[in-house]
PDB file of C-alpha atoms in Angstrom:
ATOM      1  CA  UNK A   1     -89.241 -38.207  36.014  1.00  0.00           C
ATOM      2  CA  UNK A   2     -91.467 -39.908  38.552  1.00  0.00           C
ATOM      3  CA  UNK A   3     -90.866 -42.865  40.202  1.00  0.00           C
ATOM      4  CA  UNK A   4     -93.186 -45.466  38.902  1.00  0.00           C
ATOM      5  CA  UNK A   5     -94.392 -48.552  40.544  1.00  0.00           C
ATOM      6  CA  UNK A   6     -95.002 -52.179  38.406  1.00  0.00           C
ATOM      7  CA  UNK A   7     -98.175 -53.556  39.267  1.00  0.00           C
ATOM      8  CA  UNK A   8     -97.832 -56.766  39.309  1.00  0.00           C
ATOM      9  CA  UNK A   9     -96.133 -58.833  42.916  1.00  0.00           C
ATOM     10  CA  UNK A  10     -94.345 -61.600  41.460  1.00  0.00           C
ATOM     11  CA  UNK A  11     -97.057 -61.907  39.475  1.00  0.00           C
ATOM     12  CA  UNK A  12     -97.508 -64.832  36.679  1.00  0.00           C
ATOM     13  CA  UNK A  13     -99.717 -63.919  33.833  1.00  0.00           C
ATOM     14  CA  UNK A  14     -98.064 -66.700  31.893  1.00  0.00           C
ATOM     15  CA  UNK A  15    -100.136 -69.723  34.305  1.00  0.00           C
ATOM     16  CA  UNK A  16    -102.899 -70.050  32.229  1.00  0.00           C
ATOM     17  CA  UNK A  17    -100.889 -70.548  28.714  1.00  0.00           C
ATOM     18  CA  UNK A  18     -97.813 -72.899  28.060  1.00  0.00           C
ATOM     19  CA  UNK A  19     -95.241 -70.785  29.397  1.00  0.00           C
ATOM     20  CA  UNK A  20     -92.350 -72.977  31.162  1.00  0.00           C
ATOM     21  CA  UNK A  21     -90.517 -70.161  32.781  1.00  0.00           C
ATOM     22  CA  UNK A  22     -92.335 -69.888  36.678  1.00  0.00           C
ATOM     23  CA  UNK A  23     -91.481 -67.178  38.950  1.00  0.00           C
ATOM     24  CA  UNK A  24     -90.223 -70.690  40.890  1.00  0.00           C
ATOM     25  CA  UNK A  25     -87.471 -71.134  38.388  1.00  0.00           C
ATOM     26  CA  UNK A  26     -86.520 -67.580  37.976  1.00  0.00           C
ATOM     27  CA  UNK A  27     -85.641 -67.336  41.682  1.00  0.00           C
ATOM     28  CA  UNK A  28     -84.026 -70.652  41.363  1.00  0.00           C
ATOM     29  CA  UNK A  29     -82.070 -69.353  38.515  1.00  0.00           C
ATOM     30  CA  UNK A  30     -81.525 -66.163  40.497  1.00  0.00           C
ATOM     31  CA  UNK A  31     -80.199 -68.380  43.529  1.00  0.00           C
ATOM     32  CA  UNK A  32     -77.974 -70.017  41.680  1.00  0.00           C
ATOM     33  CA  UNK A  33     -76.616 -67.702  39.778  1.00  0.00           C
ATOM     34  CA  UNK A  34     -75.918 -65.194  43.342  1.00  0.00           C
ATOM     35  CA  UNK A  35     -75.670 -67.852  45.989  1.00  0.00           C
ATOM     36  CA  UNK A  36     -73.596 -70.542  44.220  1.00  0.00           C
ATOM     37  CA  UNK A  37     -71.051 -68.151  41.725  1.00  0.00           C
ATOM     38  CA  UNK A  38     -71.088 -65.106  43.494  1.00  0.00           C
ATOM     39  CA  UNK A  39     -71.430 -66.065  46.936  1.00  0.00           C
ATOM     40  CA  UNK A  40     -73.619 -62.819  47.615  1.00  0.00           C
ATOM     41  CA  UNK A  41     -76.368 -63.006  50.038  1.00  0.00           C
ATOM     42  CA  UNK A  42     -79.437 -63.291  48.087  1.00  0.00           C
ATOM     43  CA  UNK A  43     -83.080 -64.275  49.235  1.00  0.00           C
ATOM     44  CA  UNK A  44     -84.651 -65.962  46.688  1.00  0.00           C
ATOM     45  CA  UNK A  45     -87.936 -65.596  48.471  1.00  0.00           C
ATOM     46  CA  UNK A  46     -90.057 -63.466  46.056  1.00  0.00           C
ATOM     47  CA  UNK A  47     -90.820 -59.838  47.139  1.00  0.00           C
ATOM     48  CA  UNK A  48     -92.875 -57.157  46.102  1.00  0.00           C
ATOM     49  CA  UNK A  49     -90.792 -55.480  43.181  1.00  0.00           C
ATOM     50  CA  UNK A  50     -90.025 -51.696  44.305  1.00  0.00           C
ATOM     51  CA  UNK A  51     -91.563 -48.868  42.546  1.00  0.00           C
ATOM     52  CA  UNK A  52     -88.617 -47.753  39.712  1.00  0.00           C
ATOM     53  CA  UNK A  53     -87.324 -44.824  38.866  1.00  0.00           C
ATOM     54  CA  UNK A  54     -85.052 -42.556  36.070  1.00  0.00           C
ATOM     55  CA  UNK A  55     -81.792 -43.320  37.616  1.00  0.00           C
ATOM     56  CA  UNK A  56     -82.738 -47.149  38.013  1.00  0.00           C
ATOM     57  CA  UNK A  57     -80.504 -49.451  35.713  1.00  0.00           C
ATOM     58  CA  UNK A  58     -81.632 -51.779  33.264  1.00  0.00           C
ATOM     59  CA  UNK A  59     -79.988 -55.055  31.667  1.00  0.00           C
ATOM     60  CA  UNK A  60     -81.657 -56.560  28.604  1.00  0.00           C
ATOM     61  CA  UNK A  61     -82.148 -59.993  26.521  1.00  0.00           C
ATOM     62  CA  UNK A  62     -84.317 -61.456  24.011  1.00  0.00           C
ATOM     63  CA  UNK A  63     -84.337 -64.786  22.849  1.00  0.00           C
ATOM     64  CA  UNK A  64     -85.909 -65.421  19.538  1.00  0.00           C
ATOM     65  CA  UNK A  65     -86.803 -68.383  17.221  1.00  0.00           C
ATOM     66  CA  UNK A  66     -89.291 -71.232  17.928  1.00  0.00           C
ATOM     67  CA  UNK A  67     -89.506 -69.459  20.930  1.00  0.00           C
ATOM     68  CA  UNK A  68     -88.958 -65.473  22.090  1.00  0.00           C
ATOM     69  CA  UNK A  69     -89.287 -63.873  24.835  1.00  0.00           C
ATOM     70  CA  UNK A  70     -87.402 -60.659  26.708  1.00  0.00           C
ATOM     71  CA  UNK A  71     -85.295 -60.730  30.010  1.00  0.00           C
ATOM     72  CA  UNK A  72     -84.708 -57.094  32.423  1.00  0.00           C
ATOM     73  CA  UNK A  73     -83.131 -57.074  35.409  1.00  0.00           C
ATOM     74  CA  UNK A  74     -83.579 -53.713  37.256  1.00  0.00           C
ATOM     75  CA  UNK A  75     -81.342 -52.479  40.017  1.00  0.00           C
ATOM     76  CA  UNK A  76     -80.378 -49.613  41.383  1.00  0.00           C
ATOM     77  CA  UNK A  77     -76.846 -48.111  40.788  1.00  0.00           C
ATOM     78  CA  UNK A  78     -75.609 -49.071  44.397  1.00  0.00           C
ATOM     79  CA  UNK A  79     -76.644 -52.585  43.990  1.00  0.00           C
ATOM     80  CA  UNK A  80     -75.645 -52.780  40.640  1.00  0.00           C
ATOM     81  CA  UNK A  81     -71.648 -51.530  42.034  1.00  0.00           C
ATOM     82  CA  UNK A  82     -71.935 -54.151  44.993  1.00  0.00           C
ATOM     83  CA  UNK A  83     -72.887 -56.783  42.117  1.00  0.00           C
ATOM     84  CA  UNK A  84     -69.735 -55.481  40.279  1.00  0.00           C
ATOM     85  CA  UNK A  85     -67.751 -55.718  43.421  1.00  0.00           C
ATOM     86  CA  UNK A  86     -68.213 -59.260  43.948  1.00  0.00           C
ATOM     87  CA  UNK A  87     -67.547 -59.975  39.964  1.00  0.00           C
ATOM     88  CA  UNK A  88     -64.740 -58.636  40.026  1.00  0.00           C
ATOM     89  CA  UNK A  89     -63.513 -59.106  43.804  1.00  0.00           C
ATOM     90  CA  UNK A  90     -62.767 -55.784  44.179  1.00  0.00           C
ATOM     91  CA  UNK A  91     -63.496 -52.117  45.958  1.00  0.00           C
ATOM     92  CA  UNK A  92     -66.395 -50.434  45.220  1.00  0.00           C
ATOM     93  CA  UNK A  93     -63.713 -47.178  44.516  1.00  0.00           C
ATOM     94  CA  UNK A  94     -61.533 -48.949  41.939  1.00  0.00           C
ATOM     95  CA  UNK A  95     -64.546 -49.885  39.694  1.00  0.00           C
ATOM     96  CA  UNK A  96     -65.009 -47.964  36.233  1.00  0.00           C
ATOM     97  CA  UNK A  97     -68.824 -47.071  35.076  1.00  0.00           C
ATOM     98  CA  UNK A  98     -68.161 -49.824  32.380  1.00  0.00           C
ATOM     99  CA  UNK A  99     -67.411 -52.698  34.725  1.00  0.00           C
ATOM    100  CA  UNK A 100     -70.614 -51.976  36.620  1.00  0.00           C
ATOM    101  CA  UNK A 101     -72.800 -52.007  33.573  1.00  0.00           C
ATOM    102  CA  UNK A 102     -70.893 -54.880  32.793  1.00  0.00           C
ATOM    103  CA  UNK A 103     -71.549 -57.012  35.501  1.00  0.00           C
ATOM    104  CA  UNK A 104     -75.354 -56.209  35.632  1.00  0.00           C
ATOM    105  CA  UNK A 105     -75.157 -57.518  31.810  1.00  0.00           C
ATOM    106  CA  UNK A 106     -73.408 -60.767  32.485  1.00  0.00           C
ATOM    107  CA  UNK A 107     -76.446 -61.506  35.455  1.00  0.00           C
ATOM    108  CA  UNK A 108     -79.009 -60.695  32.875  1.00  0.00           C
ATOM    109  CA  UNK A 109     -77.024 -63.157  30.294  1.00  0.00           C
ATOM    110  CA  UNK A 110     -76.739 -65.810  32.697  1.00  0.00           C
ATOM    111  CA  UNK A 111     -80.350 -65.943  33.021  1.00  0.00           C
ATOM    112  CA  UNK A 112     -81.803 -65.482  29.718  1.00  0.00           C
ATOM    113  CA  UNK A 113     -78.949 -68.752  29.089  1.00  0.00           C
ATOM    114  CA  UNK A 114     -80.942 -70.586  31.436  1.00  0.00           C
ATOM    115  CA  UNK A 115     -84.132 -69.834  29.978  1.00  0.00           C
ATOM    116  CA  UNK A 116     -83.252 -70.908  26.722  1.00  0.00           C
ATOM    117  CA  UNK A 117     -82.150 -73.808  27.870  1.00  0.00           C
ATOM    118  CA  UNK A 118     -84.811 -74.239  29.409  1.00  0.00           C
ATOM    119  CA  UNK A 119     -86.814 -73.972  26.406  1.00  0.00           C
ATOM    120  CA  UNK A 120     -84.587 -75.943  24.280  1.00  0.00           C
ATOM    121  CA  UNK A 121     -85.832 -75.340  21.365  1.00  0.00           C
ATOM    122  CA  UNK A 122     -84.185 -73.777  18.083  1.00  0.00           C
ATOM    123  CA  UNK A 123     -83.540 -70.436  19.614  1.00  0.00           C
ATOM    124  CA  UNK A 124     -80.956 -67.618  19.884  1.00  0.00           C
ATOM    125  CA  UNK A 125     -80.095 -65.368  22.416  1.00  0.00           C
ATOM    126  CA  UNK A 126     -78.821 -61.904  22.091  1.00  0.00           C
ATOM    127  CA  UNK A 127     -76.322 -60.042  23.724  1.00  0.00           C
ATOM    128  CA  UNK A 128     -77.313 -57.793  26.847  1.00  0.00           C
ATOM    129  CA  UNK A 129     -77.927 -54.534  26.422  1.00  0.00           C
ATOM    130  CA  UNK A 130     -78.069 -51.980  29.779  1.00  0.00           C
ATOM    131  CA  UNK A 131     -78.338 -48.752  30.355  1.00  0.00           C
ATOM    132  CA  UNK A 132     -80.730 -46.625  32.808  1.00  0.00           C
ATOM    133  CA  UNK A 133     -84.502 -47.472  32.664  1.00  0.00           C
ATOM    134  CA  UNK A 134     -86.543 -47.070  29.550  1.00  0.00           C
ATOM    135  CA  UNK A 135     -90.318 -46.854  29.918  1.00  0.00           C
ATOM    136  CA  UNK A 136     -92.942 -48.256  29.094  1.00  0.00           C
ATOM    137  CA  UNK A 137     -92.033 -51.507  30.546  1.00  0.00           C
ATOM    138  CA  UNK A 138     -93.581 -54.666  28.588  1.00  0.00           C
ATOM    139  CA  UNK A 139     -96.910 -55.205  29.180  1.00  0.00           C
ATOM    140  CA  UNK A 140     -98.518 -58.409  31.153  1.00  0.00           C
ATOM    141  CA  UNK A 141     -94.966 -59.456  32.281  1.00  0.00           C
ATOM    142  CA  UNK A 142     -94.392 -61.639  34.879  1.00  0.00           C
ATOM    143  CA  UNK A 143     -92.030 -59.414  37.299  1.00  0.00           C
ATOM    144  CA  UNK A 144     -90.451 -60.373  40.560  1.00  0.00           C
ATOM    145  CA  UNK A 145     -87.819 -58.704  42.786  1.00  0.00           C
ATOM    146  CA  UNK A 146     -85.527 -60.695  45.281  1.00  0.00           C
ATOM    147  CA  UNK A 147     -83.699 -59.529  48.437  1.00  0.00           C
ATOM    148  CA  UNK A 148     -79.920 -59.277  47.421  1.00  0.00           C
ATOM    149  CA  UNK A 149     -77.927 -58.102  50.288  1.00  0.00           C
ATOM    150  CA  UNK A 150     -80.421 -55.867  51.914  1.00  0.00           C
ATOM    151  CA  UNK A 151     -81.255 -54.247  48.023  1.00  0.00           C
ATOM    152  CA  UNK A 152     -84.288 -55.585  45.542  1.00  0.00           C
ATOM    153  CA  UNK A 153     -83.214 -56.608  42.219  1.00  0.00           C
ATOM    154  CA  UNK A 154     -86.018 -57.163  40.050  1.00  0.00           C
ATOM    155  CA  UNK A 155     -86.302 -59.503  37.342  1.00  0.00           C
ATOM    156  CA  UNK A 156     -89.009 -59.004  34.525  1.00  0.00           C
ATOM    157  CA  UNK A 157     -89.644 -61.675  32.398  1.00  0.00           C
ATOM    158  CA  UNK A 158     -92.511 -61.474  28.985  1.00  0.00           C
ATOM    159  CA  UNK A 159     -93.091 -64.268  26.403  1.00  0.00           C
ATOM    160  CA  UNK A 160     -92.906 -62.833  23.029  1.00  0.00           C
ATOM    161  CA  UNK A 161     -95.843 -64.598  20.809  1.00  0.00           C
ATOM    162  CA  UNK A 162     -94.884 -65.441  17.028  1.00  0.00           C
TER     163      UNK A 162
ATOM    164  CA  UNK B   1     -50.115 -75.272  31.605  1.00  0.00           C
ATOM    165  CA  UNK B   2     -51.246 -72.389  29.802  1.00  0.00           C
ATOM    166  CA  UNK B   3     -54.894 -71.651  29.720  1.00  0.00           C
ATOM    167  CA  UNK B   4     -56.747 -69.074  27.352  1.00  0.00           C
ATOM    168  CA  UNK B   5     -60.426 -67.326  28.107  1.00  0.00           C
ATOM    169  CA  UNK B   6     -62.307 -65.890  26.150  1.00  0.00           C
ATOM    170  CA  UNK B   7     -65.500 -63.392  27.255  1.00  0.00           C
ATOM    171  CA  UNK B   8     -66.207 -60.536  25.740  1.00  0.00           C
ATOM    172  CA  UNK B   9     -67.159 -59.386  29.811  1.00  0.00           C
ATOM    173  CA  UNK B  10     -64.140 -58.885  31.403  1.00  0.00           C
ATOM    174  CA  UNK B  11     -66.442 -59.326  34.758  1.00  0.00           C
ATOM    175  CA  UNK B  12     -66.847 -62.860  33.721  1.00  0.00           C
ATOM    176  CA  UNK B  13     -63.047 -63.154  32.836  1.00  0.00           C
ATOM    177  CA  UNK B  14     -62.103 -62.631  36.104  1.00  0.00           C
ATOM    178  CA  UNK B  15     -64.642 -64.745  37.886  1.00  0.00           C
ATOM    179  CA  UNK B  16     -63.481 -68.178  35.826  1.00  0.00           C
ATOM    180  CA  UNK B  17     -59.848 -67.300  36.371  1.00  0.00           C
ATOM    181  CA  UNK B  18     -60.742 -66.483  40.002  1.00  0.00           C
ATOM    182  CA  UNK B  19     -62.684 -69.756  40.454  1.00  0.00           C
ATOM    183  CA  UNK B  20     -59.763 -71.569  38.204  1.00  0.00           C
ATOM    184  CA  UNK B  21     -58.194 -71.344  41.110  1.00  0.00           C
ATOM    185  CA  UNK B  22     -60.302 -72.305  43.782  1.00  0.00           C
ATOM    186  CA  UNK B  23     -60.187 -75.656  42.063  1.00  0.00           C
ATOM    187  CA  UNK B  24     -57.194 -78.444  43.043  1.00  0.00           C
ATOM    188  CA  UNK B  25     -55.724 -77.290  39.490  1.00  0.00           C
ATOM    189  CA  UNK B  26     -52.143 -76.411  39.985  1.00  0.00           C
ATOM    190  CA  UNK B  27     -49.382 -75.262  37.373  1.00  0.00           C
ATOM    191  CA  UNK B  28     -51.239 -73.033  34.989  1.00  0.00           C
ATOM    192  CA  UNK B  29     -51.363 -69.572  33.892  1.00  0.00           C
ATOM    193  CA  UNK B  30     -53.941 -67.693  32.405  1.00  0.00           C
ATOM    194  CA  UNK B  31     -54.257 -65.103  29.508  1.00  0.00           C
ATOM    195  CA  UNK B  32     -56.829 -63.769  28.363  1.00  0.00           C
ATOM    196  CA  UNK B  33     -58.783 -62.578  25.363  1.00  0.00           C
ATOM    197  CA  UNK B  34     -61.816 -60.518  24.959  1.00  0.00           C
ATOM    198  CA  UNK B  35     -63.089 -61.893  21.429  1.00  0.00           C
ATOM    199  CA  UNK B  36     -62.672 -64.421  19.311  1.00  0.00           C
ATOM    200  CA  UNK B  37     -60.175 -62.142  16.824  1.00  0.00           C
ATOM    201  CA  UNK B  38     -58.135 -61.386  19.959  1.00  0.00           C
ATOM    202  CA  UNK B  39     -58.511 -65.075  20.776  1.00  0.00           C
ATOM    203  CA  UNK B  40     -56.948 -66.143  17.575  1.00  0.00           C
ATOM    204  CA  UNK B  41     -53.993 -63.941  17.529  1.00  0.00           C
ATOM    205  CA  UNK B  42     -53.153 -65.270  21.272  1.00  0.00           C
ATOM    206  CA  UNK B  43     -53.705 -68.757  19.754  1.00  0.00           C
ATOM    207  CA  UNK B  44     -50.578 -67.744  17.506  1.00  0.00           C
ATOM    208  CA  UNK B  45     -47.939 -65.612  19.858  1.00  0.00           C
ATOM    209  CA  UNK B  46     -49.376 -67.303  23.370  1.00  0.00           C
ATOM    210  CA  UNK B  47     -49.347 -71.154  22.423  1.00  0.00           C
ATOM    211  CA  UNK B  48     -52.000 -71.922  25.596  1.00  0.00           C
ATOM    212  CA  UNK B  49     -52.418 -75.626  25.845  1.00  0.00           C
ATOM    213  CA  UNK B  50     -56.607 -75.042  26.970  1.00  0.00           C
ATOM    214  CA  UNK B  51     -59.298 -73.080  25.383  1.00  0.00           C
ATOM    215  CA  UNK B  52     -62.218 -72.018  27.741  1.00  0.00           C
ATOM    216  CA  UNK B  53     -64.254 -69.603  25.939  1.00  0.00           C
ATOM    217  CA  UNK B  54     -67.946 -68.047  26.174  1.00  0.00           C
ATOM    218  CA  UNK B  55     -70.808 -68.708  23.430  1.00  0.00           C
ATOM    219  CA  UNK B  56     -72.222 -65.506  22.707  1.00  0.00           C
ATOM    220  CA  UNK B  57     -69.982 -63.141  21.773  1.00  0.00           C
ATOM    221  CA  UNK B  58     -70.642 -60.134  19.346  1.00  0.00           C
ATOM    222  CA  UNK B  59     -68.767 -60.802  16.159  1.00  0.00           C
ATOM    223  CA  UNK B  60     -67.530 -63.736  16.356  1.00  0.00           C
ATOM    224  CA  UNK B  61     -69.485 -66.198  18.416  1.00  0.00           C
ATOM    225  CA  UNK B  62     -67.463 -68.775  20.363  1.00  0.00           C
ATOM    226  CA  UNK B  63     -68.861 -71.805  18.179  1.00  0.00           C
ATOM    227  CA  UNK B  64     -67.446 -69.658  15.796  1.00  0.00           C
ATOM    228  CA  UNK B  65     -63.454 -69.246  16.968  1.00  0.00           C
ATOM    229  CA  UNK B  66     -63.633 -73.297  17.944  1.00  0.00           C
ATOM    230  CA  UNK B  67     -64.624 -74.060  13.937  1.00  0.00           C
ATOM    231  CA  UNK B  68     -61.840 -71.270  12.751  1.00  0.00           C
ATOM    232  CA  UNK B  69     -59.245 -73.110  15.200  1.00  0.00           C
ATOM    233  CA  UNK B  70     -60.276 -77.076  13.411  1.00  0.00           C
ATOM    234  CA  UNK B  71     -60.413 -75.289  10.282  1.00  0.00           C
ATOM    235  CA  UNK B  72     -56.995 -74.219  11.200  1.00  0.00           C
ATOM    236  CA  UNK B  73     -55.872 -77.800  12.371  1.00  0.00           C
ATOM    237  CA  UNK B  74     -55.249 -76.790  15.761  1.00  0.00           C
ATOM    238  CA  UNK B  75     -56.323 -79.574  18.192  1.00  0.00           C
ATOM    239  CA  UNK B  76     -55.965 -78.021  20.868  1.00  0.00           C
ATOM    240  CA  UNK B  77     -58.465 -78.855  24.091  1.00  0.00           C
ATOM    241  CA  UNK B  78     -61.118 -76.527  23.581  1.00  0.00           C
ATOM    242  CA  UNK B  79     -64.139 -75.951  26.266  1.00  0.00           C
ATOM    243  CA  UNK B  80     -66.537 -73.782  26.486  1.00  0.00           C
ATOM    244  CA  UNK B  81     -68.502 -71.797  29.472  1.00  0.00           C
ATOM    245  CA  UNK B  82     -71.240 -70.568  28.455  1.00  0.00           C
ATOM    246  CA  UNK B  83     -75.216 -69.437  29.888  1.00  0.00           C
ATOM    247  CA  UNK B  84     -76.588 -71.415  26.905  1.00  0.00           C
ATOM    248  CA  UNK B  85     -76.923 -74.795  27.947  1.00  0.00           C
ATOM    249  CA  UNK B  86     -79.815 -76.431  25.301  1.00  0.00           C
ATOM    250  CA  UNK B  87     -79.481 -79.556  24.239  1.00  0.00           C
ATOM    251  CA  UNK B  88     -78.610 -78.051  20.717  1.00  0.00           C
ATOM    252  CA  UNK B  89     -75.969 -76.127  21.403  1.00  0.00           C
ATOM    253  CA  UNK B  90     -74.564 -79.172  23.397  1.00  0.00           C
ATOM    254  CA  UNK B  91     -74.885 -81.392  20.018  1.00  0.00           C
ATOM    255  CA  UNK B  92     -73.534 -78.332  18.256  1.00  0.00           C
ATOM    256  CA  UNK B  93     -70.298 -77.850  20.458  1.00  0.00           C
ATOM    257  CA  UNK B  94     -69.326 -81.590  20.553  1.00  0.00           C
ATOM    258  CA  UNK B  95     -69.703 -81.863  17.235  1.00  0.00           C
ATOM    259  CA  UNK B  96     -67.595 -79.094  16.514  1.00  0.00           C
ATOM    260  CA  UNK B  97     -64.763 -80.822  18.505  1.00  0.00           C
ATOM    261  CA  UNK B  98     -65.280 -78.921  21.921  1.00  0.00           C
ATOM    262  CA  UNK B  99     -64.450 -80.941  25.168  1.00  0.00           C
ATOM    263  CA  UNK B 100     -67.274 -79.873  27.312  1.00  0.00           C
ATOM    264  CA  UNK B 101     -70.023 -77.337  28.183  1.00  0.00           C
ATOM    265  CA  UNK B 102     -69.847 -75.869  31.629  1.00  0.00           C
ATOM    266  CA  UNK B 103     -73.192 -74.113  32.532  1.00  0.00           C
ATOM    267  CA  UNK B 104     -72.679 -70.723  34.155  1.00  0.00           C
ATOM    268  CA  UNK B 105     -73.886 -69.825  36.754  1.00  0.00           C
ATOM    269  CA  UNK B 106     -70.749 -72.495  37.970  1.00  0.00           C
ATOM    270  CA  UNK B 107     -68.701 -73.353  40.551  1.00  0.00           C
ATOM    271  CA  UNK B 108     -65.282 -74.550  41.298  1.00  0.00           C
ATOM    272  CA  UNK B 109     -66.484 -78.269  41.575  1.00  0.00           C
ATOM    273  CA  UNK B 110     -68.297 -78.268  38.178  1.00  0.00           C
ATOM    274  CA  UNK B 111     -64.978 -76.437  36.450  1.00  0.00           C
ATOM    275  CA  UNK B 112     -63.304 -78.486  38.181  1.00  0.00           C
ATOM    276  CA  UNK B 113     -64.933 -82.241  36.902  1.00  0.00           C
ATOM    277  CA  UNK B 114     -64.370 -80.583  33.729  1.00  0.00           C
ATOM    278  CA  UNK B 115     -61.206 -80.132  33.410  1.00  0.00           C
ATOM    279  CA  UNK B 116     -60.294 -82.970  34.629  1.00  0.00           C
ATOM    280  CA  UNK B 117     -61.221 -85.961  33.061  1.00  0.00           C
ATOM    281  CA  UNK B 118     -59.390 -83.417  29.603  1.00  0.00           C
ATOM    282  CA  UNK B 119     -56.018 -82.966  31.814  1.00  0.00           C
ATOM    283  CA  UNK B 120     -55.623 -86.044  33.497  1.00  0.00           C
TER     284      UNK B 120
END
């Protein structure tokens, strides 16, 4: 499988509608998660989303109800492992694959819950789903990336109409 | 004091346990449950003094766990640590008998601020 590029660099296609979720808000959520809780070195300034390939890990969560949205986080296996070492406070060699996926799932779970809090309407949050990336990605989504310890972590947000 | 941490994510249970140790709180031990059902079992066998539960879990959500605990007539101190922070979530938690709700991402300060009033 060939690598594929996300064609929107820190894009915000929701500027024209009533979406409450912006790139700045996602950046703040990412910063709070990695800086405050995990003490990881994250730069909350958006960077160009990297090319993703079949080895990229994806964690997804959905909000459904009065507002509906999809949130996905993409990271290389190496980066997901770094996140897991921070969460479990252990060496990478001591981590099981399940724990690495669990860690990335918690990343999207926290961001998804924070988005749900921004909506503050009758909504339900799904459980996180983690695995290798599934294509195609959602069209016309807001996609941005951040430097996390020297590697990019990508966040995709797509609000869905009822 | 015995604190029962309930979360389907092992990673998050570890973070909560680690963060508790970073607070000024002392003289506590931590036990864990990976589901609401396991939490109900440990409530019987371990007799914890406080439950810190996630909200969004498979099979039994945290709010259902709280409701089952209260329906059983148990008034154990119960708080949520969850990424869900809407007004509706907080209202539902309070009405069901939760003492507090801490939003993820959390810090040692935010955990301590939530726990101090009910432990003092």
